[in-house]
């Protein structure tokens, strides 16, 4: 019994790792006041980039780095469209998801079909090293948000950009930083899914994790450790779902597949009714002076 | 010597000269008030001083030296601190985090302990007590203002600009603010006080400079002038504080409230078994410190929040009626929150002027609005109520506070109501518009309307009301006729001291 609990927890932690990166990326952007509805699209781009670069350079870390770079650039593009042209963030997010899915599907079919990553990340005490990095990032995010100047500024810009501008800090600069860092984290989450958990790219393999990440951040009331909690809720569901499918019993697998999502929705309903979004979340900012 | 001197400052905005060769000097150790109506150029002048607006002409001298102030950073370096009317605070951050944000220091890590210690030190020195680790959203408006002042003092400002600081404060908080201002003066700081509440200005200022239409009308010492003189300089014509009241035509009871209870948005019961009656042809003034149930009382009566108890309007039980049904009984409402409840800021003025009557046959053709008729009505109201705007199609947000309120007053009074609720009708409104709104309310009363006037300004209550009730912790603690009202008695009742208030009656004779 104890063994099976430990193996369940271990699986849960492993399956939660990609989502944790993505959720932290979403968190960074949302705290600064930008709704990243396009995380799903940025993540799938990370998935493909990760596999392709890992395969060619035979190094998972370089694959992950490349995914960060590419998705980070998409993050910057998202930022530019939002900050310079003030495009509606929700609509833009949907567009990014469509582009991400379409682009990766087309490129994959045309050039990389069936490509195997070939290698993966090293592991330590049974867990892949990126898992430790992800947990380290949760702590780092907490330190940055509550112990560092940049965190005070980021939280402020998500609440009231006018105040931030009034003390001579550039709202755009802060939000561009958030977009680039957020995109890169989301991208690494994608790469870890395709080269750390699995070893190849499949179409739409992100399976809504970009949206689940949004839910996890809301569940976590826009705090790093809260977000970790939200990610683990989904992780429990996902692990249970695999177990139920693998068990081969009478449990209909369609319901097993639904489980992580239903659990996430229930958790949101139960614990996040009073979650207060950053006041300026999704609101375009126009400099007044 | 002047600490800071502005010389012949000119600032031109398209279409208007906001400041026209304005010269004024500010000395250490004194409160210098800038007095003027909305649009007189006070804010523009302060924006120039704080580096937020670039002047088209003129020079600024700091300690006698010509200085160019091109950004708030330069202004702060010169020792200028500014407390804006709308606070520049992040509500979800703590006090100390807000101060840190405003400092923009070079270090990557923040040192909350050090900053908090310094905040405490400054706050004790000037009597601006506030918990550095409290979240700003948990503070009262008065405490939030202290945080703003602390932010400026933290950066070692020598001249503090307070832009209409008392507009949002309760009388008690105003006392505390004045104590702090006197402490600042004692420490040889200069304070610029911007206001149009004459009694306060007379009380706190040493020097008063009056601006009118972008020009300096004059600079006077507070001890050499009086409120009446200031008012006429400010408005550019003789002002009468007395509102001419016609002969009272007292009618039957128009509003009766029996044993009403209501809760505020946090679930706290703020109206606790309140009873009142108002007759046609009288103004019933409800005096009281903000937050004693005024808000929920009026919202409850007009059907905008839940309540228990009985509300009779013109003898009919309207306790369970919807706002529309209540309005249809000839009720008009000038709400407390002008921008939130009174107008739709982004909508054109003309739409706002028919906001609760647009469905009337007067303005419709079948299911369509008849814009010609709406325009006709809007044009009539704009002219009749003197709303200053070039075009009825402009959004209400383009109007000054006083003109926004005139839109509400015009819309509500044009209905020729039988019962009018006027809640803080002149809050944030300049003297000219205040006088106009008072006259309109009085005209409604003379025409036989029952008026319920809610205000925290005793001057307003005393000059308009026929009868006054003081609300305290959700009940009417005392009522009196106009002739028996005085500041002392009302003030004591507002503080909940009924017995002491009763003793003042005899004294008056």
Short mmCIF file of N, CA and C in Angstrom, two decimals, chain A residues 149 153 167 169, chain B residues 73 76 96-106 110-111 114-115 118-119 150-156:
data_model
loop_
_atom_site.label_atom_id
_atom_site.label_comp_id
_atom_site.label_asym_id
_atom_site.label_seq_id
_atom_site.Cartn_x
_atom_site.Cartn_y
_atom_site.Cartn_z
N UNK A 149 12.54 44.29 -5.74
CA UNK A 149 11.92 45.49 -6.29
C UNK A 149 11.09 45.15 -7.53
N UNK A 153 7.16 46.06 -8.37
CA UNK A 153 6.79 46.80 -9.58
C UNK A 153 5.82 45.99 -10.46
N UNK A 167 5.77 57.20 -11.08
CA UNK A 167 7.06 57.27 -10.37
C UNK A 167 8.22 57.06 -11.33
N UNK A 169 8.65 54.78 -13.80
CA UNK A 169 9.01 53.44 -14.26
C UNK A 169 8.19 53.14 -15.51
N UNK B 73 10.68 63.61 -11.54
CA UNK B 73 11.94 63.28 -10.86
C UNK B 73 12.72 64.54 -10.49
N UNK B 76 10.96 66.28 -7.63
CA UNK B 76 11.22 65.63 -6.35
C UNK B 76 12.62 65.99 -5.86
N UNK B 96 4.27 49.85 3.29
CA UNK B 96 5.71 49.90 3.08
C UNK B 96 6.06 49.56 1.62
N UNK B 97 5.33 48.61 1.03
CA UNK B 97 5.58 48.28 -0.39
C UNK B 97 5.24 49.46 -1.29
N UNK B 98 4.17 50.18 -0.94
CA UNK B 98 3.83 51.36 -1.74
C UNK B 98 4.91 52.42 -1.66
N UNK B 99 5.48 52.60 -0.48
CA UNK B 99 6.56 53.57 -0.35
C UNK B 99 7.76 53.12 -1.18
N UNK B 100 8.08 51.83 -1.08
CA UNK B 100 9.22 51.29 -1.83
C UNK B 100 9.02 51.50 -3.34
N UNK B 101 7.80 51.25 -3.80
CA UNK B 101 7.52 51.45 -5.22
C UNK B 101 7.83 52.88 -5.64
N UNK B 102 7.45 53.82 -4.79
CA UNK B 102 7.62 55.22 -5.17
C UNK B 102 9.08 55.66 -5.11
N UNK B 103 9.91 54.91 -4.39
CA UNK B 103 11.31 55.32 -4.26
C UNK B 103 12.12 54.99 -5.50
N UNK B 104 11.84 53.82 -6.10
CA UNK B 104 12.58 53.34 -7.26
C UNK B 104 14.08 53.37 -6.99
N UNK B 105 14.51 52.71 -5.92
CA UNK B 105 15.93 52.65 -5.58
C UNK B 105 16.66 51.71 -6.52
N UNK B 106 17.99 51.80 -6.49
CA UNK B 106 18.78 51.00 -7.42
C UNK B 106 18.83 49.52 -7.02
N UNK B 110 14.56 44.38 -1.72
CA UNK B 110 13.97 45.46 -0.93
C UNK B 110 14.20 45.19 0.55
N UNK B 111 14.27 46.27 1.31
CA UNK B 111 14.52 46.13 2.74
C UNK B 111 13.33 46.73 3.47
N UNK B 114 13.91 48.35 7.10
CA UNK B 114 14.53 49.68 7.14
C UNK B 114 13.50 50.74 6.73
N UNK B 115 12.77 50.48 5.64
CA UNK B 115 11.80 51.46 5.16
C UNK B 115 10.69 51.66 6.18
N UNK B 118 11.76 53.84 9.05
CA UNK B 118 11.81 55.26 8.67
C UNK B 118 10.38 55.82 8.55
N UNK B 119 9.45 55.00 8.01
CA UNK B 119 8.05 55.46 7.91
C UNK B 119 7.52 55.77 9.31
N UNK B 150 3.12 60.64 3.58
CA UNK B 150 4.36 59.99 4.03
C UNK B 150 5.28 59.69 2.86
N UNK B 151 4.69 59.28 1.74
CA UNK B 151 5.51 59.00 0.56
C UNK B 151 6.32 60.23 0.16
N UNK B 152 5.65 61.38 0.19
CA UNK B 152 6.33 62.62 -0.19
C UNK B 152 7.40 62.98 0.85
N UNK B 153 7.05 62.84 2.13
CA UNK B 153 8.01 63.21 3.18
C UNK B 153 9.20 62.27 3.19
N UNK B 154 8.95 61.01 2.86
CA UNK B 154 10.04 60.03 2.82
C UNK B 154 11.13 60.48 1.87
N UNK B 155 10.69 61.14 0.80
CA UNK B 155 11.66 61.62 -0.20
C UNK B 155 12.16 63.01 0.15
N UNK B 156 12.00 63.39 1.42
CA UNK B 156 12.53 64.65 1.94
C UNK B 156 11.99 65.87 1.21
#
